[in-house]
């Protein structure tokens, strides 16, 4: 039995595949002074009973990157660490019942190609050639992933453990962590075998992560938004035909995923393994009389095959051999779900030197990559690829128990669902409402959730189709299209108003605040009475975040950021806050509306005492409709405009006055279209840690000559000496029917030369647009091809990011 050392640099709680992979990656990178605690035997949680399917397929760029890396690691791991692993790289077919599904596959195929992975679109005949026992008469086609397969989850975990130990990591099995305390800036992890003092602690406790998370509440932590679901698969008795096929071909059948019916089917020795994600799913341990037990190691839930009946019948119709033998064994185990079904990997919200790696629904496929990502977070404070989609800080205060449960049930029941660009999932809604909410809905607002805040995406008129079904499309146009055009035209020609509830807002003040900020941001601060954008870089000079900086006094600021950035950005500011400065999260104290369009001045003049002659990027305190408000002269729509910031109790009256004075309500879709025309960027849409500030076209927000040594300065200084490799530009794309999705590949003369970051139709310039990251070798004015759901659309590279009002004449009017 391992003796527990009194100190370690990192202590990881949890010895499933994820915790062990994190230890492996830390040890391999030379961080040998790390200890993993497992209360039972390794794999005792969800890992031991997992089916072990390992797809590359993912709709999400960060997740696919993680899977790609992990699967490549698994292919070599047995020989790297000299530990045998049963890993069958069988390939997999994914079936499409509809054209919509084929388009999803085309999109993922493009994403995969971006990372050097080959996936092939298939006809029904080609699918059948891969998997001969299947009925294909009702299929549109499918996708072939040659690198999909299945791995023995326990063996791969043990192999990682062997690699971790031989690189110097310590694994303490049968050692329960029981709590944490903090002393002199260090963590003390309490265990049933004594205490360990450490610098960093990691919650990798699988479906126990919410319980482990409770220990961190007194240290600034939050309740972990995790729901445990019961997930099943069953194995049939051996099927002679499959045994014969395997003998003849010398390999297993590929995996089959019927994603429209929502199950996977794969060969296990000579039997079949069926695993559905059923709509009528069940959460476990959610009621007062159904609590998470203190120990569930190597245990399962009772069989519940009735729940799977529809799926079994459907799968038997698809692969009739499935019905030829009885059920040999059923596995019904706990699987943790975050609200969106993506894992939580990264800094623990609100807690210093604490990290998380839990809530894995595909932890076997993702464990290898997750260990890499987590170790990078701990060792460097950043990750190779932007991993915002898995960052624990993406969920803020709205993710309470009720929200988490509702979303987990929805996500599990739609595990294989397509995520369409205009579709809003119905669970977990109305968590944070603008004071204008009722008015917005009455005005026809079709609402969407932004960090839990409800904002109008577009405004329907009587007779418009506002059904959820109408949004289940990859197409750019739907019932919203004509309204969206009208909204943009109203802003272009007159004046519009949009409720922008939920802007993250921080107050920063105290003597020295300005100087401290100068050492944090890459560029310059605004003068008192002015505002501007400021950017923070990571140590590599990549874009960490963007904030609107409003300067009220010499050392008095309001910093505003995207709604979803609330915890991320607050943490960046608070982590380094010196004594004597005050930082306050004022997100809930003020709400924002944007009044914009050439007639905005005229409108506000009638209801406000503000000095509307103050120029662009000014701000002032004034009244609107007799209520105190701050007016900031900026417009993300790229027109003359003012943001009106008012107290929540005054907001409804202010909004009513603005509407009463003739402003047309417009929604987020119109705003997105207009900001892309203007070349304005969004955080985590266009701006991410995948690209440097220079690559993102933010040179004018970087002041390398200033004396302060801001994060990323050295890297940016070095890169300024060489010609840029790539840069952000706007494309005018042949219209097609869809907007190019995130990370759509761009080609020139058959070579990949970049990727799309965001796209929309620009109604003011009457063209389909995309903001793209392009190799510097592609000349402005040149022609490229953009891959949009499998189609290559011609696009011309613009010589400016801004296609609307490039000289800011309208904004400054
Ligand atoms: C039926 C089923 C089939 C699945 N099939 C697949 C699949 O095909 N492919 C796939 O990718 N994923 C699959 N999964 C999901 C996969 O099992 C999980 O995502 C993965 O195992 C999670 O690993 P983990 O390390 O995060 O958690 P776990 O394996 O649960 O490990 C957490 C560990 O923490 C330990 N622990 C908890 N509290 C403490 C404490 N206080 N002190 C010390 N130790 C503690 C636990 O004992 C446990 O060993 C399946 C899940 C189920 C239920």
PDB file of C-alpha atoms in Angstrom, residues 93 95-97 122-142 256 258 317-320:
ATOM      1  CA  UNK A  93     -20.920   3.994 -39.455  1.00  0.00           C
ATOM      2  CA  UNK A  95     -26.680   6.544 -40.152  1.00  0.00           C
ATOM      3  CA  UNK A  96     -28.690   9.439 -41.538  1.00  0.00           C
ATOM      4  CA  UNK A  97     -32.460   9.156 -41.887  1.00  0.00           C
ATOM      5  CA  UNK A 122     -21.486   7.206 -47.546  1.00  0.00           C
ATOM      6  CA  UNK A 123     -24.394   6.080 -49.676  1.00  0.00           C
ATOM      7  CA  UNK A 124     -26.701   3.440 -48.161  1.00  0.00           C
ATOM      8  CA  UNK A 125     -24.887   0.841 -50.284  1.00  0.00           C
ATOM      9  CA  UNK A 126     -21.526   1.899 -48.913  1.00  0.00           C
ATOM     10  CA  UNK A 127     -22.903   1.743 -45.387  1.00  0.00           C
ATOM     11  CA  UNK A 128     -24.057  -1.785 -45.988  1.00  0.00           C
ATOM     12  CA  UNK A 129     -20.672  -2.759 -47.357  1.00  0.00           C
ATOM     13  CA  UNK A 130     -19.200  -1.633 -44.042  1.00  0.00           C
ATOM     14  CA  UNK A 131     -21.897  -3.308 -41.934  1.00  0.00           C
ATOM     15  CA  UNK A 132     -23.577  -6.079 -43.925  1.00  0.00           C
ATOM     16  CA  UNK A 133     -26.216  -7.086 -41.356  1.00  0.00           C
ATOM     17  CA  UNK A 134     -28.092  -3.808 -41.545  1.00  0.00           C
ATOM     18  CA  UNK A 135     -31.305  -2.720 -43.301  1.00  0.00           C
ATOM     19  CA  UNK A 136     -30.693   0.447 -45.312  1.00  0.00           C
ATOM     20  CA  UNK A 137     -33.873   0.918 -47.370  1.00  0.00           C
ATOM     21  CA  UNK A 138     -34.988   3.971 -45.341  1.00  0.00           C
ATOM     22  CA  UNK A 139     -31.628   5.715 -45.075  1.00  0.00           C
ATOM     23  CA  UNK A 140     -30.351   8.822 -46.842  1.00  0.00           C
ATOM     24  CA  UNK A 141     -26.771   7.739 -46.277  1.00  0.00           C
ATOM     25  CA  UNK A 142     -24.262   8.141 -43.512  1.00  0.00           C
ATOM     26  CA  UNK A 256     -23.081   1.375 -35.773  1.00  0.00           C
ATOM     27  CA  UNK A 258     -28.325   5.144 -35.492  1.00  0.00           C
ATOM     28  CA  UNK A 317     -35.681  -3.719 -37.339  1.00  0.00           C
ATOM     29  CA  UNK A 318     -32.373  -2.155 -38.397  1.00  0.00           C
ATOM     30  CA  UNK A 319     -30.205  -5.190 -37.579  1.00  0.00           C
ATOM     31  CA  UNK A 320     -32.519  -8.215 -37.415  1.00  0.00           C
TER      32      UNK A 320
END
